[in-house]
Short mmCIF file of C-alpha atoms in Angstrom, two decimals:
data_model
loop_
_atom_site.label_atom_id
_atom_site.label_comp_id
_atom_site.label_asym_id
_atom_site.label_seq_id
_atom_site.Cartn_x
_atom_site.Cartn_y
_atom_site.Cartn_z
CA MET A 1 17.68 145.19 71.19
CA PHE A 2 19.97 148.18 71.76
CA ARG A 3 21.14 146.69 75.07
CA THR A 4 21.92 143.36 73.42
CA MET A 5 23.93 145.06 70.68
CA LEU A 6 25.72 147.24 73.22
CA CYS A 7 26.60 144.23 75.38
CA ALA A 8 27.84 142.35 72.31
CA PHE A 9 29.97 145.31 71.25
CA VAL A 10 31.44 145.80 74.74
CA THR A 11 32.24 142.08 74.95
CA PHE A 12 33.87 142.13 71.49
CA ALA A 13 35.69 145.43 72.11
CA THR A 14 37.41 144.09 75.20
CA SER A 15 38.59 140.89 73.50
CA PRO A 16 42.23 140.37 72.49
CA VAL A 17 41.18 139.94 68.85
CA PHE A 18 39.59 143.39 68.79
CA ALA A 19 42.57 144.93 70.54
CA GLN A 20 44.93 143.40 67.99
CA HIS A 21 42.71 144.59 65.15
CA MET A 22 42.60 148.11 66.55
CA HIS A 23 46.38 148.11 66.98
CA HIS A 24 46.75 147.56 63.24
CA GLY A 25 43.99 150.02 62.40
CA SER A 26 44.48 153.56 61.22
CA ASN A 27 43.47 155.08 64.56
CA GLY A 28 45.97 153.12 66.66
CA PRO A 29 49.68 153.67 67.21
CA THR A 30 51.96 152.95 64.27
CA GLU A 31 55.45 153.36 65.77
CA VAL A 32 56.75 150.02 67.05
CA GLY A 33 59.49 151.52 69.20
CA GLN A 34 63.25 151.75 68.93
CA SER A 35 64.49 151.98 65.33
CA ALA A 36 66.31 148.62 65.14
CA PHE A 37 63.27 146.90 66.60
CA ALA A 38 61.08 148.75 64.09
CA ALA A 39 63.28 147.64 61.18
CA ILE A 40 63.18 144.03 62.38
CA SER A 41 59.42 144.25 62.92
CA GLU A 42 58.93 145.53 59.38
CA ILE A 43 61.00 142.70 57.89
CA VAL A 44 59.24 140.06 60.00
CA GLN A 45 55.87 141.35 58.78
CA ILE A 46 57.05 141.19 55.14
CA LEU A 47 58.28 137.62 55.66
CA ASP A 48 55.04 136.62 57.42
CA ASP A 49 52.97 138.09 54.58
CA ASP A 50 54.94 136.24 51.87
CA PRO A 51 53.77 132.64 51.45
CA LYS A 52 57.02 131.90 49.57
CA THR A 53 59.22 132.71 52.58
CA ASP A 54 61.73 129.90 53.10
CA TRP A 55 61.88 129.89 56.89
CA ASN A 56 64.87 127.51 56.74
CA LYS A 57 66.94 130.36 55.30
CA VAL A 58 65.62 133.23 57.42
CA ASN A 59 68.24 134.73 59.75
CA ILE A 60 66.89 137.63 61.75
CA ASP A 61 69.93 137.43 64.06
CA ALA A 62 72.14 138.45 61.09
CA LEU A 63 69.88 141.44 60.47
CA GLN A 64 70.06 142.40 64.14
CA SER A 65 73.88 142.27 63.99
CA HIS A 66 73.86 144.52 60.94
CA LEU A 67 71.54 146.98 62.66
CA VAL A 68 73.87 147.04 65.68
CA ASP A 69 76.73 147.89 63.28
CA MET A 70 74.64 150.72 61.82
CA ASP A 71 73.93 152.06 65.30
CA LEU A 72 77.57 151.87 66.39
CA VAL A 73 78.78 153.69 63.28
CA THR A 74 76.10 156.35 63.54
CA THR A 75 76.44 157.02 67.26
CA ARG A 76 80.05 156.25 68.16
CA ALA A 77 82.27 156.75 65.12
CA LYS A 78 84.45 159.84 64.86
CA THR A 79 85.29 161.34 61.50
CA THR A 80 87.77 163.74 60.00
CA THR A 81 87.43 165.16 56.53
CA GLU A 82 90.12 166.32 54.11
CA THR A 83 89.64 167.69 50.63
CA ASN A 84 92.29 167.56 47.93
CA GLY A 85 91.10 168.79 44.55
CA MET A 86 88.03 166.75 43.62
CA THR A 87 88.65 164.06 46.25
CA VAL A 88 87.12 164.05 49.70
CA THR A 89 88.71 161.72 52.24
CA PHE A 90 86.81 160.63 55.32
CA THR A 91 88.85 158.96 58.04
CA VAL A 92 86.40 157.15 60.28
CA SER A 93 87.66 155.85 63.60
CA GLY A 94 86.35 154.18 66.70
CA GLU A 95 87.36 151.79 69.42
CA GLY A 96 86.51 148.17 70.15
CA GLU A 97 83.34 146.91 68.53
CA THR A 98 82.82 150.28 66.87
CA LEU A 99 85.99 149.87 64.79
CA GLY A 100 84.81 146.52 63.44
CA ALA A 101 81.41 148.01 62.64
CA ILE A 102 83.06 150.94 60.82
CA GLN A 103 85.16 148.61 58.70
CA ARG A 104 82.24 146.31 57.82
CA MET A 105 79.88 149.16 57.02
CA THR A 106 82.25 151.24 54.89
CA VAL A 107 83.48 148.26 52.86
CA ALA A 108 79.93 146.97 52.33
CA HIS A 109 78.45 150.37 51.52
CA ALA A 110 81.05 151.63 49.05
CA PRO A 111 79.93 149.54 46.03
CA MET A 112 76.26 150.37 46.59
CA LEU A 113 77.07 154.05 46.96
CA ALA A 114 79.19 153.99 43.79
CA ALA A 115 76.33 152.30 41.90
CA GLU A 116 73.87 154.99 43.00
CA THR A 117 76.13 157.92 42.16
CA THR A 118 78.73 158.78 39.53
CA TRP A 119 81.44 158.89 42.17
CA ASP A 120 84.63 156.85 42.36
CA ILE A 121 84.76 155.42 45.88
CA ASP A 122 87.65 153.64 47.53
CA VAL A 123 87.68 152.25 51.07
CA GLU A 124 90.80 151.20 52.92
CA PRO A 125 90.45 149.57 56.34
CA THR A 126 93.43 150.30 58.61
CA THR A 127 94.33 149.01 62.06
CA SER A 128 92.54 151.93 63.73
CA SER A 129 90.06 153.26 61.15
CA ALA A 130 88.58 153.03 57.71
CA VAL A 131 89.54 155.58 55.09
CA MET A 132 86.88 156.36 52.48
CA ARG A 133 87.96 158.39 49.47
CA ILE A 134 85.33 159.82 47.17
CA THR A 135 86.41 161.37 43.90
CA VAL A 136 83.82 163.40 42.02
CA SER A 137 83.82 165.11 38.65
CA THR A 138 81.82 168.28 39.32
CA GLU A 139 81.97 171.14 41.79
CA THR A 140 78.31 170.48 42.60
CA ASP A 141 79.07 166.89 43.63
CA LEU A 142 82.10 168.06 45.59
CA ALA A 143 79.93 170.50 47.54
CA ARG A 144 77.33 167.76 48.06
CA VAL A 145 79.87 165.28 49.47
CA ILE A 146 81.39 167.91 51.75
CA GLY A 147 77.97 169.13 52.87
CA LEU A 148 76.67 165.62 53.58
CA GLY A 149 79.80 164.54 55.37
CA PHE A 150 80.48 160.88 56.07
CA PHE A 151 77.15 160.17 57.79
CA GLY A 152 75.08 161.83 55.11
CA VAL A 153 76.99 160.00 52.39
CA MET A 154 76.33 156.70 54.15
CA ALA A 155 72.60 157.46 54.11
CA ILE A 156 72.39 158.03 50.34
CA GLY A 157 70.08 155.78 48.40
CA ALA A 158 66.99 153.71 48.94
CA HIS A 159 68.83 150.40 48.97
CA HIS A 160 68.87 150.04 52.75
CA GLN A 161 65.45 148.46 53.12
CA ALA A 162 66.05 145.90 50.34
CA HIS A 163 69.48 145.25 51.85
CA HIS A 164 67.90 144.47 55.22
CA LEU A 165 65.46 142.04 53.62
CA GLN A 166 68.33 140.29 51.80
CA ILE A 167 70.22 139.84 55.08
CA ALA A 168 67.08 138.53 56.82
CA VAL A 169 66.44 135.86 54.18
CA GLY A 170 69.99 134.58 54.36
CA GLN A 171 71.43 136.27 51.27
CA ASP A 172 74.79 138.06 51.26
CA PRO A 173 73.99 141.46 49.73
CA HIS A 174 77.63 142.54 49.82
CA HIS A 175 78.82 140.15 47.12
#
């Protein structure tokens, strides 16, 4: 009896179904790899789990393009910071595809950032950069903006995940 059960377990344990089950189990790996791939994987799983997903509207390629923009801004953009009174000005520059990514990301992010803070935020794309001006009303917020810098400011808020889902299902979250 023990041998039969052991043989059955070994046969089952080496099957693809068991391997897939173990992959999703608590003892298996959880990291799916590179961060953009992980973000896409997470969204695909959400869409797969939702029986109301309208696959005719799903556009994972648009999400991938947005994630490329995020990567370019985070890894290739250069920033300078100036402070004048209660206004912090970030000039964010880059070349080639990075410049386009900077302009898309700053323009798209400014309204969401303003909605999540009490800050007045203005973005002006130029031919070689994007200029983001943040005006605050307290010394504490001024210190926060300066301390975070451009990249920290861009990471504020928990809207990013919902934003990615909106892009994936064909919605325009920027308007």
